[in-house]
């Protein structure tokens, strides 16, 4: 596969504000393999110095049109990863482009990283995020000597057939279905979508994470509020509050192109026996379908890069029905697999 001479690589410091906006617009097109978490606008929330960025934009040398983007940052021991700060950030290309164009863009993009780093690790977009199956990137990566692996096992629900509340409940295991019917019947809690991410709720969630798992939220409250300000159409807060306004359960959701994803879920354990979290998830599934989404995503149920399965977390999510998928990672180590390229 030859590299097309009409394509050039630009790094972020070389791009004007107009070109950065054009790259983000390319990523957000329905026909590309990118999502809002792959945009410069989103990733700029990371404080300077957290990552050694080496993201690139592939452009037509003459017209300046964007043909591909790869968000990536340096790792340890002469390695590059796309992207350490996001769930996935593989090659962003236009699925509707001609085969020859996509091959040329990927050759230019991957060739840049392969010549510069001894190890290239690509956390590719999961297949269910695309409107149609698109494994051309996988094919090219494998042909170039990349090895397939995974970074996580994630729980998802296909909600194409969801119409009524009963359709949603039919997905659930019997125990969950009965619990949800109970909280619906009691009418203690109601769903609301709000602009505000409450400080008290974020504090409660961190306390719950610390007490149960010895962990904390990936983002600070300041960071997540910054992100919501950058991407207000994609980051939404939902609450299940009691009639007196008391906090029952919380979800911070990322709205991708085809996937409604619960980035954070929390419950006020004072109400744990009254199941506000179950009501919230049920209502969110219906909300997602009403907004036209194909998939409802709970995200990863694994830890340490997929090495450890959190069995209780996986079982909890599985009781809402649906299935699970691996989040793919492709790795190429210089010298090990060069004969396949």
mmCIF file of N, CA, C and O in Angstrom, residues 133-209:
data_model
loop_
_atom_site.group_PDB
_atom_site.id
_atom_site.type_symbol
_atom_site.label_atom_id
_atom_site.label_comp_id
_atom_site.label_asym_id
_atom_site.label_seq_id
_atom_site.Cartn_x
_atom_site.Cartn_y
_atom_site.Cartn_z
ATOM 1 N N UNK A 133 -21.950 -1.946 10.064
ATOM 2 C CA UNK A 133 -20.680 -2.625 10.347
ATOM 3 C C UNK A 133 -19.560 -2.035 9.493
ATOM 4 O O UNK A 133 -19.741 -1.770 8.299
ATOM 5 N N UNK A 134 -18.408 -1.828 10.105
ATOM 6 C CA UNK A 134 -17.270 -1.237 9.395
ATOM 7 C C UNK A 134 -15.983 -1.793 9.991
ATOM 8 O O UNK A 134 -15.464 -1.269 10.966
ATOM 9 N N UNK A 135 -15.497 -2.878 9.370
ATOM 10 C CA UNK A 135 -14.307 -3.553 9.882
ATOM 11 C C UNK A 135 -13.102 -3.371 8.971
ATOM 12 O O UNK A 135 -12.108 -4.083 9.129
ATOM 13 N N UNK A 136 -13.186 -2.415 8.057
ATOM 14 C CA UNK A 136 -12.052 -2.164 7.172
ATOM 15 C C UNK A 136 -10.822 -1.745 7.970
ATOM 16 O O UNK A 136 -9.704 -2.168 7.669
ATOM 17 N N UNK A 137 -11.025 -0.914 8.993
ATOM 18 C CA UNK A 137 -9.891 -0.499 9.832
ATOM 19 C C UNK A 137 -9.265 -1.715 10.498
ATOM 20 O O UNK A 137 -8.034 -1.873 10.511
ATOM 21 N N UNK A 138 -10.100 -2.603 11.041
ATOM 22 C CA UNK A 138 -9.588 -3.825 11.679
ATOM 23 C C UNK A 138 -8.771 -4.644 10.686
ATOM 24 O O UNK A 138 -7.684 -5.151 11.017
ATOM 25 N N UNK A 139 -9.313 -4.793 9.487
ATOM 26 C CA UNK A 139 -8.637 -5.573 8.450
ATOM 27 C C UNK A 139 -7.257 -5.003 8.149
ATOM 28 O O UNK A 139 -6.251 -5.734 8.096
ATOM 29 N N UNK A 140 -7.192 -3.697 7.960
ATOM 30 C CA UNK A 140 -5.920 -3.051 7.629
ATOM 31 C C UNK A 140 -4.940 -3.156 8.795
ATOM 32 O O UNK A 140 -3.742 -3.423 8.593
ATOM 33 N N UNK A 141 -5.416 -2.983 10.010
ATOM 34 C CA UNK A 141 -4.536 -3.109 11.173
ATOM 35 C C UNK A 141 -3.947 -4.510 11.274
ATOM 36 O O UNK A 141 -2.741 -4.685 11.507
ATOM 37 N N UNK A 142 -4.781 -5.520 11.090
ATOM 38 C CA UNK A 142 -4.292 -6.895 11.145
ATOM 39 C C UNK A 142 -3.289 -7.176 10.028
ATOM 40 O O UNK A 142 -2.274 -7.854 10.237
ATOM 41 N N UNK A 143 -3.548 -6.654 8.840
ATOM 42 C CA UNK A 143 -2.625 -6.842 7.718
ATOM 43 C C UNK A 143 -1.287 -6.135 7.948
ATOM 44 O O UNK A 143 -0.269 -6.544 7.408
ATOM 45 N N UNK A 144 -1.305 -5.089 8.760
ATOM 46 C CA UNK A 144 -0.076 -4.353 9.058
ATOM 47 C C UNK A 144 0.695 -4.954 10.229
ATOM 48 O O UNK A 144 1.723 -4.419 10.637
ATOM 49 N N UNK A 145 0.211 -6.045 10.780
ATOM 50 C CA UNK A 145 0.943 -6.696 11.850
ATOM 51 C C UNK A 145 0.496 -6.362 13.248
ATOM 52 O O UNK A 145 1.206 -6.655 14.220
ATOM 53 N N UNK A 146 -0.685 -5.746 13.387
ATOM 54 C CA UNK A 146 -1.201 -5.446 14.718
ATOM 55 C C UNK A 146 -1.849 -6.693 15.311
ATOM 56 O O UNK A 146 -2.491 -7.478 14.604
ATOM 57 N N UNK A 147 -1.683 -6.867 16.609
ATOM 58 C CA UNK A 147 -2.320 -7.968 17.327
ATOM 59 C C UNK A 147 -3.591 -7.470 17.999
ATOM 60 O O UNK A 147 -3.617 -6.379 18.575
ATOM 61 N N UNK A 148 -4.628 -8.295 17.943
ATOM 62 C CA UNK A 148 -5.917 -7.936 18.543
ATOM 63 C C UNK A 148 -5.915 -8.245 20.033
ATOM 64 O O UNK A 148 -5.438 -9.299 20.471
ATOM 65 N N UNK A 149 -6.459 -7.329 20.811
ATOM 66 C CA UNK A 149 -6.645 -7.545 22.242
ATOM 67 C C UNK A 149 -7.867 -6.778 22.691
ATOM 68 O O UNK A 149 -8.680 -6.334 21.880
ATOM 69 N N UNK A 150 -8.003 -6.608 23.991
ATOM 70 C CA UNK A 150 -9.163 -5.880 24.514
ATOM 71 C C UNK A 150 -8.750 -5.058 25.725
ATOM 72 O O UNK A 150 -7.792 -5.386 26.425
ATOM 73 N N UNK A 151 -9.527 -3.985 25.960
ATOM 74 C CA UNK A 151 -9.260 -3.140 27.126
ATOM 75 C C UNK A 151 -10.330 -3.295 28.196
ATOM 76 O O UNK A 151 -10.119 -2.905 29.342
ATOM 77 N N UNK A 152 -11.494 -3.851 27.817
ATOM 78 C CA UNK A 152 -12.586 -3.986 28.784
ATOM 79 C C UNK A 152 -13.681 -4.883 28.217
ATOM 80 O O UNK A 152 -13.781 -5.087 27.002
ATOM 81 N N UNK A 153 -14.494 -5.403 29.125
ATOM 82 C CA UNK A 153 -15.748 -6.069 28.772
ATOM 83 C C UNK A 153 -16.859 -5.132 29.219
ATOM 84 O O UNK A 153 -16.936 -4.757 30.396
ATOM 85 N N UNK A 154 -17.702 -4.724 28.276
ATOM 86 C CA UNK A 154 -18.718 -3.713 28.557
ATOM 87 C C UNK A 154 -20.119 -4.289 28.380
ATOM 88 O O UNK A 154 -20.366 -5.089 27.472
ATOM 89 N N UNK A 155 -21.046 -3.857 29.243
ATOM 90 C CA UNK A 155 -22.441 -4.288 29.160
ATOM 91 C C UNK A 155 -23.247 -3.301 28.326
ATOM 92 O O UNK A 155 -23.175 -2.088 28.548
ATOM 93 N N UNK A 156 -24.032 -3.812 27.375
ATOM 94 C CA UNK A 156 -24.876 -2.968 26.531
ATOM 95 C C UNK A 156 -26.236 -3.640 26.332
ATOM 96 O O UNK A 156 -26.366 -4.854 26.499
ATOM 97 N N UNK A 157 -27.224 -2.835 25.981
ATOM 98 C CA UNK A 157 -28.556 -3.346 25.669
ATOM 99 C C UNK A 157 -28.974 -2.792 24.316
ATOM 100 O O UNK A 157 -28.936 -1.577 24.104
ATOM 101 N N UNK A 158 -29.381 -3.658 23.395
ATOM 102 C CA UNK A 158 -29.968 -3.205 22.134
ATOM 103 C C UNK A 158 -31.412 -2.822 22.423
ATOM 104 O O UNK A 158 -32.199 -3.634 22.924
ATOM 105 N N UNK A 159 -31.760 -1.564 22.137
ATOM 106 C CA UNK A 159 -33.098 -1.064 22.487
ATOM 107 C C UNK A 159 -33.921 -0.737 21.246
ATOM 108 O O UNK A 159 -34.916 -0.002 21.327
ATOM 109 N N UNK A 160 -33.552 -1.296 20.107
ATOM 110 C CA UNK A 160 -34.289 -1.044 18.863
ATOM 111 C C UNK A 160 -35.775 -1.349 18.993
ATOM 112 O O UNK A 160 -36.615 -0.654 18.447
ATOM 113 N N UNK A 161 -36.117 -2.425 19.724
ATOM 114 C CA UNK A 161 -37.511 -2.860 19.789
ATOM 115 C C UNK A 161 -38.302 -2.298 20.952
ATOM 116 O O UNK A 161 -39.447 -2.695 21.170
ATOM 117 N N UNK A 162 -37.691 -1.367 21.696
ATOM 118 C CA UNK A 162 -38.355 -0.824 22.876
ATOM 119 C C UNK A 162 -39.390 0.225 22.469
ATOM 120 O O UNK A 162 -39.082 1.161 21.734
ATOM 121 N N UNK A 163 -40.618 0.054 22.959
ATOM 122 C CA UNK A 163 -41.658 1.042 22.712
ATOM 123 C C UNK A 163 -42.295 1.502 24.001
ATOM 124 O O UNK A 163 -42.233 2.659 24.368
ATOM 125 N N UNK A 164 -42.866 0.570 24.731
ATOM 126 C CA UNK A 164 -43.580 0.883 25.956
ATOM 127 C C UNK A 164 -42.737 0.549 27.186
ATOM 128 O O UNK A 164 -41.676 -0.073 27.091
ATOM 129 N N UNK A 165 -43.259 0.939 28.328
ATOM 130 C CA UNK A 165 -42.612 0.589 29.598
ATOM 131 C C UNK A 165 -42.565 -0.923 29.781
ATOM 132 O O UNK A 165 -41.570 -1.471 30.281
ATOM 133 N N UNK A 166 -43.600 -1.609 29.346
ATOM 134 C CA UNK A 166 -43.623 -3.070 29.450
ATOM 135 C C UNK A 166 -42.552 -3.711 28.570
ATOM 136 O O UNK A 166 -41.995 -4.752 28.932
ATOM 137 N N UNK A 167 -42.280 -3.108 27.412
ATOM 138 C CA UNK A 167 -41.195 -3.603 26.561
ATOM 139 C C UNK A 167 -39.866 -3.537 27.305
ATOM 140 O O UNK A 167 -39.034 -4.440 27.204
ATOM 141 N N UNK A 168 -39.671 -2.440 28.025
ATOM 142 C CA UNK A 168 -38.440 -2.278 28.804
ATOM 143 C C UNK A 168 -38.365 -3.314 29.915
ATOM 144 O O UNK A 168 -37.339 -3.982 30.091
ATOM 145 N N UNK A 169 -39.444 -3.457 30.657
ATOM 146 C CA UNK A 169 -39.454 -4.401 31.774
ATOM 147 C C UNK A 169 -39.272 -5.839 31.304
ATOM 148 O O UNK A 169 -38.720 -6.679 32.024
ATOM 149 N N UNK A 170 -39.731 -6.136 30.098
ATOM 150 C CA UNK A 170 -39.587 -7.493 29.564
ATOM 151 C C UNK A 170 -38.128 -7.892 29.371
ATOM 152 O O UNK A 170 -37.798 -9.085 29.337
ATOM 153 N N UNK A 171 -37.237 -6.899 29.242
ATOM 154 C CA UNK A 171 -35.816 -7.180 29.107
ATOM 155 C C UNK A 171 -35.209 -7.695 30.409
ATOM 156 O O UNK A 171 -34.247 -8.463 30.397
ATOM 157 N N UNK A 172 -35.780 -7.259 31.541
ATOM 158 C CA UNK A 172 -35.137 -7.461 32.830
ATOM 159 C C UNK A 172 -35.318 -8.888 33.338
ATOM 160 O O UNK A 172 -36.297 -9.569 33.005
ATOM 161 N N UNK A 173 -34.391 -9.313 34.183
ATOM 162 C CA UNK A 173 -34.573 -10.559 34.913
ATOM 163 C C UNK A 173 -35.758 -10.392 35.875
ATOM 164 O O UNK A 173 -36.077 -9.274 36.296
ATOM 165 N N UNK A 174 -36.384 -11.479 36.241
ATOM 166 C CA UNK A 174 -37.628 -11.435 37.019
ATOM 167 C C UNK A 174 -37.475 -10.644 38.315
ATOM 168 O O UNK A 174 -38.353 -9.839 38.670
ATOM 169 N N UNK A 175 -36.366 -10.835 39.015
ATOM 170 C CA UNK A 175 -36.152 -10.136 40.281
ATOM 171 C C UNK A 175 -36.134 -8.624 40.067
ATOM 172 O O UNK A 175 -36.797 -7.868 40.784
ATOM 173 N N UNK A 176 -35.381 -8.174 39.061
ATOM 174 C CA UNK A 176 -35.285 -6.744 38.771
ATOM 175 C C UNK A 176 -36.645 -6.197 38.326
ATOM 176 O O UNK A 176 -37.041 -5.100 38.707
ATOM 177 N N UNK A 177 -37.333 -6.964 37.514
ATOM 178 C CA UNK A 177 -38.636 -6.521 37.000
ATOM 179 C C UNK A 177 -39.605 -6.281 38.151
ATOM 180 O O UNK A 177 -40.312 -5.273 38.173
ATOM 181 N N UNK A 178 -39.630 -7.165 39.118
ATOM 182 C CA UNK A 178 -40.523 -7.019 40.264
ATOM 183 C C UNK A 178 -40.140 -5.812 41.116
ATOM 184 O O UNK A 178 -41.017 -5.088 41.613
ATOM 185 N N UNK A 179 -38.837 -5.587 41.284
ATOM 186 C CA UNK A 179 -38.386 -4.441 42.074
ATOM 187 C C UNK A 179 -38.762 -3.121 41.394
ATOM 188 O O UNK A 179 -39.182 -2.167 42.057
ATOM 189 N N UNK A 180 -38.611 -3.065 40.077
ATOM 190 C CA UNK A 180 -38.951 -1.847 39.343
ATOM 191 C C UNK A 180 -40.459 -1.600 39.400
ATOM 192 O O UNK A 180 -40.904 -0.461 39.593
ATOM 193 N N UNK A 181 -41.242 -2.641 39.247
ATOM 194 C CA UNK A 181 -42.694 -2.466 39.319
ATOM 195 C C UNK A 181 -43.106 -1.943 40.696
ATOM 196 O O UNK A 181 -44.034 -1.136 40.817
ATOM 197 N N UNK A 182 -42.388 -2.371 41.715
ATOM 198 C CA UNK A 182 -42.687 -1.909 43.069
ATOM 199 C C UNK A 182 -42.426 -0.415 43.206
ATOM 200 O O UNK A 182 -43.281 0.328 43.712
ATOM 201 N N UNK A 183 -41.271 0.058 42.734
ATOM 202 C CA UNK A 183 -40.940 1.475 42.885
ATOM 203 C C UNK A 183 -41.824 2.339 41.992
ATOM 204 O O UNK A 183 -42.184 3.465 42.358
ATOM 205 N N UNK A 184 -42.237 1.836 40.848
ATOM 206 C CA UNK A 184 -43.163 2.572 39.985
ATOM 207 C C UNK A 184 -44.521 2.699 40.675
ATOM 208 O O UNK A 184 -45.144 3.770 40.677
ATOM 209 N N UNK A 185 -44.961 1.623 41.275
ATOM 210 C CA UNK A 185 -46.272 1.601 41.933
ATOM 211 C C UNK A 185 -46.316 2.547 43.135
ATOM 212 O O UNK A 185 -47.336 3.208 43.375
ATOM 213 N N UNK A 186 -45.214 2.665 43.847
ATOM 214 C CA UNK A 186 -45.182 3.491 45.053
ATOM 215 C C UNK A 186 -45.105 4.987 44.745
ATOM 216 O O UNK A 186 -45.450 5.815 45.604
ATOM 217 N N UNK A 187 -44.656 5.348 43.566
ATOM 218 C CA UNK A 187 -44.619 6.739 43.108
ATOM 219 C C UNK A 187 -43.897 7.678 44.084
ATOM 220 O O UNK A 187 -44.317 8.815 44.311
ATOM 221 N N UNK A 188 -42.795 7.215 44.618
ATOM 222 C CA UNK A 188 -42.004 8.041 45.534
ATOM 223 C C UNK A 188 -41.042 8.947 44.772
ATOM 224 O O UNK A 188 -40.808 10.092 45.162
ATOM 225 N N UNK A 189 -40.522 8.437 43.660
ATOM 226 C CA UNK A 189 -39.470 9.139 42.926
ATOM 227 C C UNK A 189 -39.936 9.496 41.514
ATOM 228 O O UNK A 189 -40.790 8.825 40.935
ATOM 229 N N UNK A 190 -39.335 10.552 40.982
ATOM 230 C CA UNK A 190 -39.633 10.981 39.610
ATOM 231 C C UNK A 190 -38.336 11.337 38.902
ATOM 232 O O UNK A 190 -37.392 11.878 39.511
ATOM 233 N N UNK A 191 -38.287 11.054 37.599
ATOM 234 C CA UNK A 191 -37.108 11.356 36.783
ATOM 235 C C UNK A 191 -37.127 12.810 36.349
ATOM 236 O O UNK A 191 -38.169 13.356 35.982
ATOM 237 N N UNK A 192 -35.959 13.438 36.366
ATOM 238 C CA UNK A 192 -35.818 14.786 35.813
ATOM 239 C C UNK A 192 -34.464 14.917 35.145
ATOM 240 O O UNK A 192 -33.480 14.293 35.571
ATOM 241 N N UNK A 193 -34.421 15.706 34.066
ATOM 242 C CA UNK A 193 -33.156 16.034 33.413
ATOM 243 C C UNK A 193 -32.823 17.475 33.766
ATOM 244 O O UNK A 193 -33.640 18.373 33.553
ATOM 245 N N UNK A 194 -31.638 17.705 34.291
ATOM 246 C CA UNK A 194 -31.261 19.027 34.776
ATOM 247 C C UNK A 194 -29.915 19.440 34.190
ATOM 248 O O UNK A 194 -29.084 18.599 33.842
ATOM 249 N N UNK A 195 -29.712 20.729 34.102
ATOM 250 C CA UNK A 195 -28.434 21.246 33.620
ATOM 251 C C UNK A 195 -27.341 21.100 34.671
ATOM 252 O O UNK A 195 -26.180 20.868 34.356
ATOM 253 N N UNK A 196 -27.741 21.206 35.931
ATOM 254 C CA UNK A 196 -26.764 21.258 37.020
ATOM 255 C C UNK A 196 -26.263 19.869 37.407
ATOM 256 O O UNK A 196 -27.038 18.919 37.526
ATOM 257 N N UNK A 197 -24.948 19.764 37.596
ATOM 258 C CA UNK A 197 -24.363 18.596 38.247
ATOM 259 C C UNK A 197 -24.122 19.009 39.692
ATOM 260 O O UNK A 197 -23.230 19.802 39.991
ATOM 261 N N UNK A 198 -24.923 18.500 40.606
ATOM 262 C CA UNK A 198 -24.919 18.983 41.979
ATOM 263 C C UNK A 198 -23.639 18.576 42.723
ATOM 264 O O UNK A 198 -23.210 17.418 42.660
ATOM 265 N N UNK A 199 -23.101 19.522 43.446
ATOM 266 C CA UNK A 199 -21.883 19.260 44.219
ATOM 267 C C UNK A 199 -22.129 18.192 45.279
ATOM 268 O O UNK A 199 -21.281 17.313 45.511
ATOM 269 N N UNK A 200 -23.287 18.231 45.938
ATOM 270 C CA UNK A 200 -23.588 17.249 46.989
ATOM 271 C C UNK A 200 -23.679 15.834 46.421
ATOM 272 O O UNK A 200 -23.263 14.867 47.065
ATOM 273 N N UNK A 201 -24.215 15.719 45.216
ATOM 274 C CA UNK A 201 -24.341 14.404 44.580
ATOM 275 C C UNK A 201 -22.965 13.868 44.200
ATOM 276 O O UNK A 201 -22.659 12.680 44.399
ATOM 277 N N UNK A 202 -22.106 14.730 43.653
ATOM 278 C CA UNK A 202 -20.752 14.299 43.261
ATOM 279 C C UNK A 202 -19.968 13.853 44.492
ATOM 280 O O UNK A 202 -19.238 12.858 44.455
ATOM 281 N N UNK A 203 -20.148 14.576 45.595
ATOM 282 C CA UNK A 203 -19.484 14.207 46.848
ATOM 283 C C UNK A 203 -20.006 12.862 47.340
ATOM 284 O O UNK A 203 -19.226 11.997 47.775
ATOM 285 N N UNK A 204 -21.325 12.650 47.276
ATOM 286 C CA UNK A 204 -21.926 11.388 47.695
ATOM 287 C C UNK A 204 -21.399 10.227 46.857
ATOM 288 O O UNK A 204 -21.091 9.150 47.379
ATOM 289 N N UNK A 205 -21.279 10.442 45.543
ATOM 290 C CA UNK A 205 -20.798 9.390 44.661
ATOM 291 C C UNK A 205 -19.364 9.009 45.000
ATOM 292 O O UNK A 205 -19.007 7.817 45.022
ATOM 293 N N UNK A 206 -18.518 9.986 45.276
ATOM 294 C CA UNK A 206 -17.133 9.683 45.635
ATOM 295 C C UNK A 206 -17.048 8.959 46.970
ATOM 296 O O UNK A 206 -16.210 8.062 47.147
ATOM 297 N N UNK A 207 -17.913 9.313 47.905
ATOM 298 C CA UNK A 207 -17.950 8.604 49.191
ATOM 299 C C UNK A 207 -18.364 7.147 48.992
ATOM 300 O O UNK A 207 -17.786 6.229 49.589
ATOM 301 N N UNK A 208 -19.367 6.924 48.137
ATOM 302 C CA UNK A 208 -19.806 5.561 47.842
ATOM 303 C C UNK A 208 -18.700 4.749 47.180
ATOM 304 O O UNK A 208 -18.480 3.580 47.517
ATOM 305 N N UNK A 209 -18.011 5.353 46.223
ATOM 306 C CA UNK A 209 -16.924 4.667 45.531
ATOM 307 C C UNK A 209 -15.782 4.336 46.483
ATOM 308 O O UNK A 209 -15.198 3.246 46.428
#
